[in-house]
PDB file of C-alpha atoms in Angstrom:
ATOM      1  CA  MET W   1      -0.191   0.080  -0.107  1.00 79.00           C
ATOM      2  CA  THR W   2       2.804   2.428   0.893  1.00 86.00           C
ATOM      3  CA  SER W   3       4.536   1.718  -2.502  1.00 84.00           C
ATOM      4  CA  TRP W   4       1.432   2.259  -4.500  1.00 81.00           C
ATOM      5  CA  LEU W   5       1.052   5.729  -2.539  1.00 84.00           C
ATOM      6  CA  PHE W   6       4.677   6.470  -3.073  1.00 85.00           C
ATOM      7  CA  HIS W   7       4.422   5.811  -6.796  1.00 84.00           C
ATOM      8  CA  VAL W   8       1.345   7.741  -7.042  1.00 85.00           C
ATOM      9  CA  ILE W   9       2.609  10.880  -5.078  1.00 89.00           C
ATOM     10  CA  ASN W  10       5.886  10.873  -7.289  1.00 89.00           C
ATOM     11  CA  GLY W  11       3.674  11.197 -10.789  1.00 87.00           C
ATOM     12  CA  GLN W  12       4.113   7.277 -11.497  1.00 85.00           C
ATOM     13  CA  PRO W  13       0.292   6.125 -11.162  1.00 84.00           C
ATOM     14  CA  PRO W  14       0.016   2.231 -11.660  1.00 80.00           C
ATOM     15  CA  VAL W  15      -1.486   1.533 -15.058  1.00 80.00           C
ATOM     16  CA  ALA W  16      -4.613  -0.510 -14.871  1.00 77.00           C
ATOM     17  CA  GLN W  17      -4.125  -4.102 -16.140  1.00 74.00           C
ATOM     18  CA  THR W  18      -6.850  -7.037 -16.814  1.00 74.00           C
ATOM     19  CA  VAL W  19      -5.768 -10.338 -15.890  1.00 78.00           C
ATOM     20  CA  GLY W  20      -6.763 -12.977 -18.219  1.00 81.00           C
ATOM     21  CA  GLN W  21      -8.895 -12.452 -21.462  1.00 82.00           C
ATOM     22  CA  THR W  22     -10.724  -9.093 -22.108  1.00 79.00           C
ATOM     23  CA  PRO W  23     -14.447  -9.660 -20.617  1.00 77.00           C
ATOM     24  CA  VAL W  24     -17.035  -9.729 -23.518  1.00 80.00           C
ATOM     25  CA  GLN W  25     -20.787  -8.747 -22.987  1.00 79.00           C
ATOM     26  CA  MET W  26     -22.899 -12.094 -23.743  1.00 78.00           C
ATOM     27  CA  SER W  27     -26.126 -10.483 -24.617  1.00 78.00           C
ATOM     28  CA  LYS W  28     -27.305  -7.147 -25.924  1.00 75.00           C
ATOM     29  CA  SER W  29     -29.771  -5.143 -23.876  1.00 69.00           C
ATOM     30  CA  LEU W  30     -33.395  -5.031 -25.222  1.00 69.00           C
ATOM     31  CA  THR W  31     -34.111  -1.972 -27.134  1.00 65.00           C
ATOM     32  CA  ASP W  32     -37.890  -2.471 -25.895  1.00 64.00           C
ATOM     33  CA  LEU W  33     -36.511  -1.348 -22.482  1.00 66.00           C
ATOM     34  CA  THR W  34     -35.373   1.990 -23.462  1.00 69.00           C
ATOM     35  CA  THR W  35     -38.920   3.067 -25.284  1.00 75.00           C
ATOM     36  CA  VAL W  36     -40.929   5.668 -23.506  1.00 81.00           C
ATOM     37  CA  HIS W  37     -44.527   5.985 -24.192  1.00 86.00           C
ATOM     38  CA  TRP W  38     -46.326   8.798 -24.335  1.00 87.00           C
ATOM     39  CA  TYR W  39     -48.093   8.359 -21.031  1.00 88.00           C
ATOM     40  CA  ASP W  40     -44.796   7.773 -19.129  1.00 88.00           C
ATOM     41  CA  TYR W  41     -43.637  11.150 -19.680  1.00 90.00           C
ATOM     42  CA  TYR W  42     -43.289  13.275 -16.337  1.00 88.00           C
ATOM     43  CA  TRP W  43     -44.970  16.457 -18.093  1.00 91.00           C
ATOM     44  CA  PHE W  44     -48.362  14.144 -18.950  1.00 93.00           C
ATOM     45  CA  GLN W  45     -48.284  12.709 -15.278  1.00 92.00           C
ATOM     46  CA  LEU W  46     -48.168  15.912 -13.759  1.00 92.00           C
ATOM     47  CA  GLY W  47     -50.473  17.471 -16.209  1.00 93.00           C
ATOM     48  CA  ILE W  48     -52.995  14.996 -15.506  1.00 93.00           C
ATOM     49  CA  SER W  49     -52.231  15.323 -11.658  1.00 93.00           C
ATOM     50  CA  VAL W  50     -53.106  18.892 -11.507  1.00 93.00           C
ATOM     51  CA  LEU W  51     -56.112  18.556 -13.866  1.00 92.00           C
ATOM     52  CA  PHE W  52     -57.776  15.810 -11.383  1.00 92.00           C
ATOM     53  CA  LEU W  53     -56.308  18.104  -8.258  1.00 91.00           C
ATOM     54  CA  LEU W  54     -58.072  21.145  -9.989  1.00 91.00           C
ATOM     55  CA  ILE W  55     -61.355  19.201 -10.451  1.00 89.00           C
ATOM     56  CA  PHE W  56     -61.502  17.497  -6.962  1.00 87.00           C
ATOM     57  CA  ILE W  57     -60.475  21.063  -5.241  1.00 85.00           C
ATOM     58  CA  GLY W  58     -63.054  23.108  -7.380  1.00 84.00           C
ATOM     59  CA  CYS W  59     -65.907  20.692  -6.838  1.00 82.00           C
ATOM     60  CA  TYR W  60     -65.093  20.727  -3.193  1.00 70.00           C
ATOM     61  CA  PHE W  61     -65.197  24.544  -3.014  1.00 73.00           C
ATOM     62  CA  VAL W  62     -68.419  24.876  -5.173  1.00 75.00           C
ATOM     63  CA  SER W  63     -69.790  22.424  -2.581  1.00 67.00           C
ATOM     64  CA  ILE W  64     -69.022  24.441   0.405  1.00 69.00           C
ATOM     65  CA  LYS W  65     -70.155  27.735  -1.670  1.00 72.00           C
ATOM     66  CA  ASP W  66     -73.312  26.157  -2.637  1.00 68.00           C
ATOM     67  CA  ARG W  67     -74.021  24.740   1.023  1.00 69.00           C
ATOM     68  CA  LEU W  68     -73.278  28.210   2.528  1.00 74.00           C
ATOM     69  CA  LYS W  69     -75.685  29.779   0.161  1.00 73.00           C
ATOM     70  CA  LYS W  70     -78.618  27.479   0.650  1.00 71.00           C
ATOM     71  CA  LYS W  71     -78.130  26.462   4.098  1.00 55.00           C
ATOM     72  CA  THR W  72     -79.700  23.593   3.653  1.00 53.00           C
ATOM     73  CA  LYS W  73     -78.754  19.895   4.078  1.00 56.00           C
ATOM     74  CA  ALA W  74     -77.473  18.447   0.830  1.00 57.00           C
ATOM     75  CA  PRO W  75     -78.936  15.525  -0.699  1.00 74.00           C
ATOM     76  CA  SER W  76     -76.942  11.976  -0.209  1.00 79.00           C
ATOM     77  CA  ILE W  77     -75.537  12.351  -3.593  1.00 81.00           C
ATOM     78  CA  GLN W  78     -74.201  15.695  -3.112  1.00 80.00           C
ATOM     79  CA  ARG W  79     -72.441  14.569   0.026  1.00 82.00           C
ATOM     80  CA  LEU W  80     -71.194  11.488  -1.683  1.00 86.00           C
ATOM     81  CA  ALA W  81     -69.636  13.913  -4.141  1.00 85.00           C
ATOM     82  CA  GLY W  82     -67.912  16.254  -1.423  1.00 84.00           C
ATOM     83  CA  TRP W  83     -66.347  13.181   0.038  1.00 89.00           C
ATOM     84  CA  THR W  84     -65.200  11.665  -3.434  1.00 90.00           C
ATOM     85  CA  ALA W  85     -63.737  15.401  -3.880  1.00 89.00           C
ATOM     86  CA  LEU W  86     -62.239  15.531  -0.606  1.00 90.00           C
ATOM     87  CA  THR W  87     -60.411  12.010  -0.807  1.00 93.00           C
ATOM     88  CA  GLY W  88     -59.425  12.615  -4.209  1.00 92.00           C
ATOM     89  CA  MET W  89     -57.775  15.685  -3.419  1.00 91.00           C
ATOM     90  CA  ILE W  90     -56.070  14.457  -0.323  1.00 94.00           C
ATOM     91  CA  SER W  91     -54.813  11.031  -2.259  1.00 94.00           C
ATOM     92  CA  ILE W  92     -53.234  12.862  -5.184  1.00 94.00           C
ATOM     93  CA  LEU W  93     -51.390  15.569  -2.938  1.00 94.00           C
ATOM     94  CA  SER W  94     -50.236  12.614  -0.544  1.00 95.00           C
ATOM     95  CA  PHE W  95     -49.145  10.681  -3.556  1.00 95.00           C
ATOM     96  CA  TRP W  96     -47.080  13.487  -4.961  1.00 94.00           C
ATOM     97  CA  MET W  97     -45.678  14.504  -1.714  1.00 94.00           C
ATOM     98  CA  TYR W  98     -44.472  11.176  -0.967  1.00 94.00           C
ATOM     99  CA  LEU W  99     -42.867  10.485  -4.175  1.00 92.00           C
ATOM    100  CA  ILE W 100     -41.329  14.075  -4.241  1.00 92.00           C
ATOM    101  CA  SER W 101     -39.901  13.217  -0.703  1.00 92.00           C
ATOM    102  CA  LEU W 102     -38.283   9.777  -1.880  1.00 91.00           C
ATOM    103  CA  TRP W 103     -36.865  11.565  -4.978  1.00 90.00           C
ATOM    104  CA  THR W 104     -35.156  14.390  -2.860  1.00 92.00           C
ATOM    105  CA  ASN W 105     -33.775  12.102  -0.184  1.00 89.00           C
ATOM    106  CA  GLY W 106     -32.742   9.334  -2.826  1.00 87.00           C
ATOM    107  CA  GLY W 107     -35.135   6.726  -1.494  1.00 83.00           C
ATOM    108  CA  ARG W 108     -33.186   6.264   1.877  1.00 85.00           C
ATOM    109  CA  ASP W 109     -35.945   7.112   4.239  1.00 84.00           C
ATOM    110  CA  ILE W 110     -39.241   5.586   3.283  1.00 85.00           C
ATOM    111  CA  GLY W 111     -40.681   5.761   6.540  1.00 85.00           C
ATOM    112  CA  TRP W 112     -41.949   2.553   8.637  1.00 90.00           C
ATOM    113  CA  VAL W 113     -42.349  -0.699   6.562  1.00 90.00           C
ATOM    114  CA  ILE W 114     -45.405  -3.195   6.884  1.00 92.00           C
ATOM    115  CA  ALA W 115     -45.099  -6.469   5.306  1.00 90.00           C
ATOM    116  CA  GLY W 116     -42.508  -5.088   2.942  1.00 89.00           C
ATOM    117  CA  ILE W 117     -44.622  -1.826   1.895  1.00 89.00           C
ATOM    118  CA  PRO W 118     -43.834   1.428   3.363  1.00 92.00           C
ATOM    119  CA  PHE W 119     -46.711   2.686   5.715  1.00 94.00           C
ATOM    120  CA  LEU W 120     -47.350   5.892   4.243  1.00 93.00           C
ATOM    121  CA  TRP W 121     -47.768   3.994   0.580  1.00 93.00           C
ATOM    122  CA  ILE W 122     -50.338   1.809   2.297  1.00 94.00           C
ATOM    123  CA  VAL W 123     -52.155   4.884   3.613  1.00 95.00           C
ATOM    124  CA  ILE W 124     -51.940   6.423   0.076  1.00 95.00           C
ATOM    125  CA  GLN W 125     -53.019   3.185  -1.331  1.00 96.00           C
ATOM    126  CA  LEU W 126     -56.296   3.240   0.963  1.00 96.00           C
ATOM    127  CA  LEU W 127     -57.044   6.886   0.447  1.00 95.00           C
ATOM    128  CA  ALA W 128     -57.083   6.121  -3.405  1.00 95.00           C
ATOM    129  CA  THR W 129     -58.899   2.921  -3.169  1.00 96.00           C
ATOM    130  CA  ILE W 130     -61.601   4.705  -1.201  1.00 96.00           C
ATOM    131  CA  THR W 131     -61.996   7.307  -3.773  1.00 94.00           C
ATOM    132  CA  ALA W 132     -62.161   4.712  -6.523  1.00 95.00           C
ATOM    133  CA  VAL W 133     -64.985   3.116  -4.640  1.00 95.00           C
ATOM    134  CA  LEU W 134     -66.700   6.639  -3.799  1.00 94.00           C
ATOM    135  CA  ILE W 135     -66.452   7.210  -7.695  1.00 93.00           C
ATOM    136  CA  ILE W 136     -68.176   3.999  -8.499  1.00 93.00           C
ATOM    137  CA  LEU W 137     -70.751   4.351  -5.887  1.00 92.00           C
ATOM    138  CA  LEU W 138     -71.638   7.960  -7.457  1.00 90.00           C
ATOM    139  CA  ILE W 139     -71.735   6.537 -10.946  1.00 89.00           C
ATOM    140  CA  ILE W 140     -74.242   4.176  -9.568  1.00 89.00           C
ATOM    141  CA  SER W 141     -76.205   6.881  -7.672  1.00 86.00           C
ATOM    142  CA  CYS W 142     -76.338   8.960 -10.877  1.00 84.00           C
ATOM    143  CA  LEU W 143     -77.433   6.282 -12.896  1.00 83.00           C
ATOM    144  CA  LYS W 144     -80.150   5.222 -10.369  1.00 81.00           C
ATOM    145  CA  ASN W 145     -81.219   8.830 -10.139  1.00 76.00           C
ATOM    146  CA  GLN W 146     -81.030   9.626 -13.523  1.00 71.00           C
ATOM    147  CA  ARG W 147     -84.818   9.257 -14.153  1.00 65.00           C
ATOM    148  CA  LYS W 148     -85.609  11.188 -10.750  1.00 63.00           C
ATOM    149  CA  GLN W 149     -83.794  14.249 -10.907  1.00 64.00           C
ATOM    150  CA  GLN W 150     -81.125  15.930 -12.883  1.00 64.00           C
ATOM    151  CA  THR W 151     -77.612  15.297 -12.064  1.00 67.00           C
ATOM    152  CA  SER W 152     -75.846  18.375 -10.905  1.00 73.00           C
ATOM    153  CA  ALA W 153     -73.293  19.897 -12.883  1.00 71.00           C
ATOM    154  CA  ARG W 154     -70.954  19.531  -9.805  1.00 76.00           C
ATOM    155  CA  VAL W 155     -71.503  15.984  -9.774  1.00 82.00           C
ATOM    156  CA  LYS W 156     -70.914  15.449 -13.435  1.00 80.00           C
ATOM    157  CA  TRP W 157     -67.901  17.495 -13.206  1.00 80.00           C
ATOM    158  CA  ILE W 158     -66.366  15.036 -10.429  1.00 85.00           C
ATOM    159  CA  LEU W 159     -67.560  12.040 -12.806  1.00 85.00           C
ATOM    160  CA  TYR W 160     -65.589  13.436 -15.598  1.00 83.00           C
ATOM    161  CA  GLY W 161     -62.603  13.836 -13.384  1.00 82.00           C
ATOM    162  CA  GLY W 162     -62.875  10.930 -11.587  1.00 86.00           C
ATOM    163  CA  ILE W 163     -63.631   8.153 -14.042  1.00 90.00           C
ATOM    164  CA  PRO W 164     -59.907   8.782 -15.604  1.00 92.00           C
ATOM    165  CA  PHE W 165     -58.749   9.043 -12.008  1.00 93.00           C
ATOM    166  CA  ILE W 166     -59.224   5.142 -11.738  1.00 93.00           C
ATOM    167  CA  PRO W 167     -56.967   4.215 -14.805  1.00 93.00           C
ATOM    168  CA  TRP W 168     -54.308   6.728 -13.342  1.00 93.00           C
ATOM    169  CA  ALA W 169     -54.374   5.083 -10.056  1.00 94.00           C
ATOM    170  CA  ILE W 170     -54.023   1.615 -11.639  1.00 94.00           C
ATOM    171  CA  TYR W 171     -51.259   3.060 -13.378  1.00 93.00           C
ATOM    172  CA  TRP W 172     -49.310   3.996 -10.153  1.00 93.00           C
ATOM    173  CA  HIS W 173     -50.648   0.861  -8.339  1.00 92.00           C
ATOM    174  CA  LEU W 174     -52.634   2.867  -5.755  1.00 92.00           C
ATOM    175  CA  LEU W 175     -55.644   0.428  -6.029  1.00 91.00           C
ATOM    176  CA  PHE W 176     -55.989  -2.609  -3.412  1.00 82.00           C
ATOM    177  CA  PHE W 177     -58.122  -4.216  -6.002  1.00 68.00           C
TER     178      PHE W 177
END
C-alpha cells in the first residue's frame, strides 16, 4: 500500500491491467426497455395530476359555497360527491408529496415498513382505493337517480375527473383491487 502511494505521489500512477482475456458482453440489451410511451413522460403525469387536483378542489369549494348559500342539508348524492372530491384531493396530494420526498432523499428514508410495504404507501393506497370506490358509488347513484332528477353539474364534473382517476391510480399501483 505504501509503495503504491509513493508511486502515485511521485507522478507514476500504476497502469490498469486486466488479468486474463478481456471480458465480452454476452448479450445485448433489449431495445424495448428504452422505449418511453407518451403516458410515461413526467409532463403528462404531472399535467393529469394537476387536472385531477383542480377538478377535485374546484368541486369541493363549489360544494362548500353552495351549502353556505342555500343553508340546507345537501342530498346524499351531493354529500357523496363532496367526499369523493375530498378523498381524491388528499390522495393526489399525498401521492406527490411522498413521491417527491422519495426523490429528494434518494429513497433512503421511506418511513415505517409493514410486510415489505412502506406504511405511507399503504395509507396513500387506502385513500386512492376509497376515492375509486366513491367514484363507482357516485356513478351508480347517478344512474339510479337519472330518471328521478337532473344530476347537478358539480356531480358530473367530479365524474368527468373521477372516471379517468381510476386508470391513473391503476397505473401507479394505488388501488388495492
